[in-house]
mmCIF file of C-alpha atoms in Angstrom:
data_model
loop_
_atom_site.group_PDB
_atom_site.id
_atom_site.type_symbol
_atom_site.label_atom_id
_atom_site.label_comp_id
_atom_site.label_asym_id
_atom_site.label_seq_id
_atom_site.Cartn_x
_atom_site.Cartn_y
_atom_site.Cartn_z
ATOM 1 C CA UNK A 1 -164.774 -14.404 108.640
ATOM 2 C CA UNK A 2 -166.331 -15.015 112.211
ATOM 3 C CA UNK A 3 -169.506 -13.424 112.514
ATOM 4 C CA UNK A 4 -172.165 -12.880 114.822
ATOM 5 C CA UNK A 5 -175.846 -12.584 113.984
ATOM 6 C CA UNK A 6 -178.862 -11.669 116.197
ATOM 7 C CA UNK A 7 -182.620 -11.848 115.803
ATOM 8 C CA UNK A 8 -185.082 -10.699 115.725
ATOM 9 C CA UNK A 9 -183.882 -6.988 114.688
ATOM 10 C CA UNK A 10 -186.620 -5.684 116.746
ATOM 11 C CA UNK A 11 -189.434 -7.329 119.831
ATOM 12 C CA UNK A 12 -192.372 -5.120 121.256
ATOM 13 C CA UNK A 13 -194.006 -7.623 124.332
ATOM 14 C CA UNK A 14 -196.335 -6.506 126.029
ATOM 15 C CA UNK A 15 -195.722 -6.326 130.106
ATOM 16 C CA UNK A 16 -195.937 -9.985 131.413
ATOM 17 C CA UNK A 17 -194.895 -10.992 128.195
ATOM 18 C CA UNK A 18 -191.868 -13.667 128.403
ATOM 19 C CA UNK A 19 -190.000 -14.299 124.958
ATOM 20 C CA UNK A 20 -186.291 -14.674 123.997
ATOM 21 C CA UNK A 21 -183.797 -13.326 122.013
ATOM 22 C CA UNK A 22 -181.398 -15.566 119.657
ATOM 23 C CA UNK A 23 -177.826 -14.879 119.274
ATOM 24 C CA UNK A 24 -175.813 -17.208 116.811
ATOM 25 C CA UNK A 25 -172.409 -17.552 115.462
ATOM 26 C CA UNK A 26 -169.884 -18.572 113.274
ATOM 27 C CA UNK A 27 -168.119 -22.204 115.219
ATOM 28 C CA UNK A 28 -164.455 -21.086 114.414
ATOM 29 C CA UNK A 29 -163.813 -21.427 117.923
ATOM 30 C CA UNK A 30 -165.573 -19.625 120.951
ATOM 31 C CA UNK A 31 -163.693 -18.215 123.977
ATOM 32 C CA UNK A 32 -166.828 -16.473 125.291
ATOM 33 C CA UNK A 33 -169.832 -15.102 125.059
ATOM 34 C CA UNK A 34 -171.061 -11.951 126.346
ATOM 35 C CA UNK A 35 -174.279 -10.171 126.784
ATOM 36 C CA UNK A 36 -175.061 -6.534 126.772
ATOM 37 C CA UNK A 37 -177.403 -4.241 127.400
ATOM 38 C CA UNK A 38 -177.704 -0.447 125.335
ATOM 39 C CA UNK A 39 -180.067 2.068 126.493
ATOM 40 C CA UNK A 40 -180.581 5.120 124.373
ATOM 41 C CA UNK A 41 -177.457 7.235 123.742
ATOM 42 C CA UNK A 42 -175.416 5.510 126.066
ATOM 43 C CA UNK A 43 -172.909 2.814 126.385
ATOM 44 C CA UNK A 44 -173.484 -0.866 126.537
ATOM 45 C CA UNK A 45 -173.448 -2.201 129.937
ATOM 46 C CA UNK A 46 -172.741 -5.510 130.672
ATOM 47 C CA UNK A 47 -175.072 -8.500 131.491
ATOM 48 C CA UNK A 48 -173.182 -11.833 131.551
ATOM 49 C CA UNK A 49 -170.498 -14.401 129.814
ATOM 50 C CA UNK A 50 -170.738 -17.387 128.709
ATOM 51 C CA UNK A 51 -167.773 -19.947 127.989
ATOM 52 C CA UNK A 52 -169.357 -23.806 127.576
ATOM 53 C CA UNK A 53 -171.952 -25.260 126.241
ATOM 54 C CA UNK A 54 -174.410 -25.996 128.485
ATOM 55 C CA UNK A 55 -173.448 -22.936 130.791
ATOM 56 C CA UNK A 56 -176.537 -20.529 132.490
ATOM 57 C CA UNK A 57 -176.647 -17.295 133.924
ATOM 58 C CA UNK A 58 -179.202 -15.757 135.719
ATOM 59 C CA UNK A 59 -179.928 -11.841 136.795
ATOM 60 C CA UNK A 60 -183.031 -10.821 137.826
ATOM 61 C CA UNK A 61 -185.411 -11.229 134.717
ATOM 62 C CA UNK A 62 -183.058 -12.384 132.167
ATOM 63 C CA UNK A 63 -181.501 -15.967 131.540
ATOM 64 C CA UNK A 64 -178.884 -16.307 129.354
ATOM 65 C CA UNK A 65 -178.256 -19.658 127.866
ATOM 66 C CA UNK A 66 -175.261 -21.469 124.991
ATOM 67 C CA UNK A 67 -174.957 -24.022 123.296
ATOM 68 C CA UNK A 68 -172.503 -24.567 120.637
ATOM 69 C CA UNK A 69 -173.998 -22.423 117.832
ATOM 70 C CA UNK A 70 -175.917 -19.953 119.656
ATOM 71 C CA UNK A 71 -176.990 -18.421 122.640
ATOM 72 C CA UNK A 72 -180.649 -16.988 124.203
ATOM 73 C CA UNK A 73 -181.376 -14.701 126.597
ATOM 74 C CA UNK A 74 -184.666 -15.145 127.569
ATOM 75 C CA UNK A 75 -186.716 -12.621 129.138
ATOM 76 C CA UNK A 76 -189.314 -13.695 132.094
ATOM 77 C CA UNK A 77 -192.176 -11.343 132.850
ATOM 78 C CA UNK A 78 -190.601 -8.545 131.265
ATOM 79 C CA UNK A 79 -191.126 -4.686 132.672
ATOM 80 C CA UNK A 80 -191.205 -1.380 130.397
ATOM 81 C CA UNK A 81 -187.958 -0.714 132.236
ATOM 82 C CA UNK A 82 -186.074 -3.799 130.467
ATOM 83 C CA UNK A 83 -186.530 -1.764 127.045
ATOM 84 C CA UNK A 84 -183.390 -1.241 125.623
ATOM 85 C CA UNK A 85 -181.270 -3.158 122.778
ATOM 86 C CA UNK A 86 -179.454 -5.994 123.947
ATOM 87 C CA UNK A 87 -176.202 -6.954 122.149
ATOM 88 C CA UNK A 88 -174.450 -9.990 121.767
ATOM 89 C CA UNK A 89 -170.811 -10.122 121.546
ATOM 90 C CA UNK A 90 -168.150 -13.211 120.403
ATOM 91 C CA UNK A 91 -164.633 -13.437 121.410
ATOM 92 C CA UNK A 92 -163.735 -15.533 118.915
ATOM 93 C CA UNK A 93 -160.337 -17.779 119.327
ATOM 94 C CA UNK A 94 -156.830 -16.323 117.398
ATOM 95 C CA UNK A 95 -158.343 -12.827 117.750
ATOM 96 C CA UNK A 96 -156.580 -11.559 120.565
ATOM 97 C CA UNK A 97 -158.967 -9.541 123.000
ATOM 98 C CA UNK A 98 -161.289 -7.907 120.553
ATOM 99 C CA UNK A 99 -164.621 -8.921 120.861
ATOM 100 C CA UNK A 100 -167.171 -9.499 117.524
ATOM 101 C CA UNK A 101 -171.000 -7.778 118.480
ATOM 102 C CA UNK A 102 -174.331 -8.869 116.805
ATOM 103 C CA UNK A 103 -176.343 -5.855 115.380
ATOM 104 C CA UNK A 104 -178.905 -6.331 118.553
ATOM 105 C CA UNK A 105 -181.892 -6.916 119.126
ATOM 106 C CA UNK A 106 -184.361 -3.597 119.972
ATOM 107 C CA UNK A 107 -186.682 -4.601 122.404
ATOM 108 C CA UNK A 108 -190.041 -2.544 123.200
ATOM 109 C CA UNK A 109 -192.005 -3.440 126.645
ATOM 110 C CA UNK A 110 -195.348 -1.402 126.883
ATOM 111 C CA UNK A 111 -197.925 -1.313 129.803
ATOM 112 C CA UNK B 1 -164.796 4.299 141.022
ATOM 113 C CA UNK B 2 -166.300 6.488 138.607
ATOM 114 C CA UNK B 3 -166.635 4.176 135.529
ATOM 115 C CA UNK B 4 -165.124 4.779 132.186
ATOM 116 C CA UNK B 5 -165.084 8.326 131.344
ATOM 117 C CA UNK B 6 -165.133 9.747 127.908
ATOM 118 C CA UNK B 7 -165.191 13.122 126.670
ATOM 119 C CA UNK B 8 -166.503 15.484 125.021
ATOM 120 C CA UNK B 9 -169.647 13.561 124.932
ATOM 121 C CA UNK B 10 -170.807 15.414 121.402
ATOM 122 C CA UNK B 11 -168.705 16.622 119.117
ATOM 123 C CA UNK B 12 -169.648 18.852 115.622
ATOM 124 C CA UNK B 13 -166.787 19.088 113.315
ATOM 125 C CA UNK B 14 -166.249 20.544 109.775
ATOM 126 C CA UNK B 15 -164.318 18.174 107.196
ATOM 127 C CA UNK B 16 -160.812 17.958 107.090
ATOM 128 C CA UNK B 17 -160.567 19.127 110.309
ATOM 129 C CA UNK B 18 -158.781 17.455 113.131
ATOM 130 C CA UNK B 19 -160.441 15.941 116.416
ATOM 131 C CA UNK B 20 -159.211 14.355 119.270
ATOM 132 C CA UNK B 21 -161.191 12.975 122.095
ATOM 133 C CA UNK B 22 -160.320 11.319 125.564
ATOM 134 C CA UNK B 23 -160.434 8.574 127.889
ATOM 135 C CA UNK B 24 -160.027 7.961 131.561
ATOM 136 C CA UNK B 25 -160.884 3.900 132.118
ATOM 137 C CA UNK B 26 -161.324 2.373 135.507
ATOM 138 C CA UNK B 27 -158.245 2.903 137.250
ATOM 139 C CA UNK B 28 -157.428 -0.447 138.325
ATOM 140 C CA UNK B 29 -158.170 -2.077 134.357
ATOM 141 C CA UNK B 30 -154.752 -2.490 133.128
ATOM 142 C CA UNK B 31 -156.753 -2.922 129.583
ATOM 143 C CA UNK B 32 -157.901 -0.431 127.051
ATOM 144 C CA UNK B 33 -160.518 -0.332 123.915
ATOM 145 C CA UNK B 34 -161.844 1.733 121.209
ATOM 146 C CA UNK B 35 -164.911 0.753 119.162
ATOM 147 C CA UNK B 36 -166.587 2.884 116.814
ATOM 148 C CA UNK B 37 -171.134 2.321 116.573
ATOM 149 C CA UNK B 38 -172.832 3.698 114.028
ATOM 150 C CA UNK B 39 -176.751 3.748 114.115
ATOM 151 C CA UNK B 40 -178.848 0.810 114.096
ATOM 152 C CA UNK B 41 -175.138 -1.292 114.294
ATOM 153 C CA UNK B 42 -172.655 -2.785 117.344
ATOM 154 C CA UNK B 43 -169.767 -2.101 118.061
ATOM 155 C CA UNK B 44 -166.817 -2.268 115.992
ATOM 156 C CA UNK B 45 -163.445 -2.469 117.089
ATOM 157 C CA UNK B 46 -160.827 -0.207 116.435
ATOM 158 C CA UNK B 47 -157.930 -0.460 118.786
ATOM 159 C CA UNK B 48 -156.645 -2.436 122.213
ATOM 160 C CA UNK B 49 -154.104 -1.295 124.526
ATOM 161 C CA UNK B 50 -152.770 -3.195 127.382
ATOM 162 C CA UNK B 51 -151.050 -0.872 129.896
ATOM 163 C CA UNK B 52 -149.168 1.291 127.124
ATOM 164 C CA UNK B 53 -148.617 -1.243 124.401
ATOM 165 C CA UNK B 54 -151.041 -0.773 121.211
ATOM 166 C CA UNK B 55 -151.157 -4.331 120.986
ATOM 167 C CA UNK B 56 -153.825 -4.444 117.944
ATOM 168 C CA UNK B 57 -155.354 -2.247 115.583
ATOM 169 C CA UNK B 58 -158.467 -2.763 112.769
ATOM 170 C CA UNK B 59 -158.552 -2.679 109.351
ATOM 171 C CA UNK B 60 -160.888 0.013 110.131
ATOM 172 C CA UNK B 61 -158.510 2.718 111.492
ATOM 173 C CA UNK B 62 -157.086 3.993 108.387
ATOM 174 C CA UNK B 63 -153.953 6.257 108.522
ATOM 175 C CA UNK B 64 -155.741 9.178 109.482
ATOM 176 C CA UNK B 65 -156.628 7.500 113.370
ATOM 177 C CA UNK B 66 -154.282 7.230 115.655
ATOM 178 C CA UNK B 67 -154.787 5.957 119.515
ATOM 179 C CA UNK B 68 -152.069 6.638 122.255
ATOM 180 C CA UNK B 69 -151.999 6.137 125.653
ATOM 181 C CA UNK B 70 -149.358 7.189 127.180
ATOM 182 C CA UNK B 71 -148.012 5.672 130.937
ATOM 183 C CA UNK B 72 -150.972 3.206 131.024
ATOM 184 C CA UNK B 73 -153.438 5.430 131.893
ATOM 185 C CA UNK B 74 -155.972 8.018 129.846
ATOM 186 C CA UNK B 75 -155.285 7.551 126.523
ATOM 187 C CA UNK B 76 -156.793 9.835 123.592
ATOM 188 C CA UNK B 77 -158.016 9.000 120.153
ATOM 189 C CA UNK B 78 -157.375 11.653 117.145
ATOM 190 C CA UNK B 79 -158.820 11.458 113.884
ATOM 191 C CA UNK B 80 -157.166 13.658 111.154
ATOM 192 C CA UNK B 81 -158.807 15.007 108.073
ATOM 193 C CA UNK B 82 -162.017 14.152 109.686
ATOM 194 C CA UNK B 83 -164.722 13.034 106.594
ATOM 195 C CA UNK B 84 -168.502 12.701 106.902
ATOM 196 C CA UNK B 85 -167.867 8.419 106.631
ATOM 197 C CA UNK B 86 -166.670 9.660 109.834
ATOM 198 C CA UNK B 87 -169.470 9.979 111.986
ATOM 199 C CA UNK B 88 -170.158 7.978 114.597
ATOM 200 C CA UNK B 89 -170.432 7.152 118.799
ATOM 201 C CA UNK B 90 -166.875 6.197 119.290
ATOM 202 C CA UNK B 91 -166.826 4.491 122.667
ATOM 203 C CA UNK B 92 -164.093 3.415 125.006
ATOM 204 C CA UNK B 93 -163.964 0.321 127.434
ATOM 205 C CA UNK B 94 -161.861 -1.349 129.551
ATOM 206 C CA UNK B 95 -161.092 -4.272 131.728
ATOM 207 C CA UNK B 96 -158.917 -6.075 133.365
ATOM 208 C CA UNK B 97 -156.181 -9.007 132.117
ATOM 209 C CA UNK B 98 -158.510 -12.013 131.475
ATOM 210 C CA UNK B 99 -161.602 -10.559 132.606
ATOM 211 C CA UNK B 100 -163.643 -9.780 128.563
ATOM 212 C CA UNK B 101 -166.439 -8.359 130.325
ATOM 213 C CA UNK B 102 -165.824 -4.777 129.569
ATOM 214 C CA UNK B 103 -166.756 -1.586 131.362
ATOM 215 C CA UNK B 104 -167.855 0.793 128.671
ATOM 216 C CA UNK B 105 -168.158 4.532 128.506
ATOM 217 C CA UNK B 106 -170.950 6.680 128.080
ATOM 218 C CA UNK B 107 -169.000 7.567 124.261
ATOM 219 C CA UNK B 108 -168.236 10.453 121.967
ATOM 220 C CA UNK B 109 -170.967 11.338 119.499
ATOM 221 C CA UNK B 110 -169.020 12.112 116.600
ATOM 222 C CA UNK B 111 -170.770 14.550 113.450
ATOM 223 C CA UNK B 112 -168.923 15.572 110.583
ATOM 224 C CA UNK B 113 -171.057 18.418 108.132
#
């Protein structure tokens, strides 16, 4: 069954405080990538796609990067307003137009 | 353009009752999808419509969901014989033929007592 699988579950950085988050997945054949954002009580937004290995995106603070088992987004000098949970999300090959999301990754920026 | 709009945003229902909720999707998106989150979870898909045509449907929506939407536009999502497995946000997106990046809605909060 394809699966998707984030980590860590949860990242408190402090302000300033670059890391990245890890999104990997089961190879039965990728059609893209995709990155989201979730803020409390709300729907996830979208950040970026990915279809090749190899392939970057950039948007203000955040990078996203694949290769062809997982995919980052890194986080560069991160701001208490880039708290949120960030979801990853497959669209796997054979599976029409439904896409496969990660359980996220909660991530905490304090002062 | 307003976004994808879903409501009600909260909904409190008894079991076994009936609930139906609503969405309006970008206008121009010719696609349409439910996904159901429950807390501390993503997404899960539920149904896809492309202009009127339910063109796939999960495991996951048991014969007590149902998902129409009629001339291509709004469509609405009922649950029957609601149970307290039930609960969750059930969000809508859409987007346009070939484009996967959806547009989600703000979702339905969903709480069966």
């Amino acid at each position: 069954e394809d699966q998707v699988t984030q980590s860590p579950e949860a990242l408190r950085l402090q302000e300033g405080e670059s890391s990245s988050l890890n999104c990997s997945y089961t190879v039965s054949g990728l059609r893209g990538l995709f990155w989201y954002r979730q803020d409390p009580g709300k729907g996830p937004e979208f950040l970026f796609t990915l279809y090749s290995a190899g392939e970057e995106k950039e948007k203000e603070r955040l990078k996203a990067t694949l290769t062809k088992k997982e995919s980052f987004l890194h986080i560069t000098a991160p701001k208490p307003e880039d708290s949120a949970t960030y979801l990853c999300a497959v669209h796997f090959s054979g599976t029409a137009s439904k896409l496969t999301f990660g359980t996220g990754t909660r991530l905490q920026v304090t002062l | 353009d307003t976004g994808v709009s879903q409501d009600p945003r909260h909904k409190i229902t008894k079991r076994g009752q009936n609930v139906t909720f609503r969405c309006d999707p970008i206008s121009e998106h010719n696609r349409l999808y439910w996904y159901r989150q429950t807390l501390g979870q993503g997404p899960e898909f539920l149904t896809y419509f492309q202009n009127e045509a339910q063109l796939e449907k999960s495991r996951l929506l048991s014969d007590r969901f149902s998902a129409e939407r009629p001339k291509g536009s709004f469509s609405t999502l009922e649950i029957q014989r609601t149970e307290q497995g039930d609960s969750a946000m059930y969000l809508c997106a859409s987007s346009s033929t070939g484009n996967y990046g959806y547009t989600f809605g703000s979702g339905t909060r969903l709480t069966v007592v």
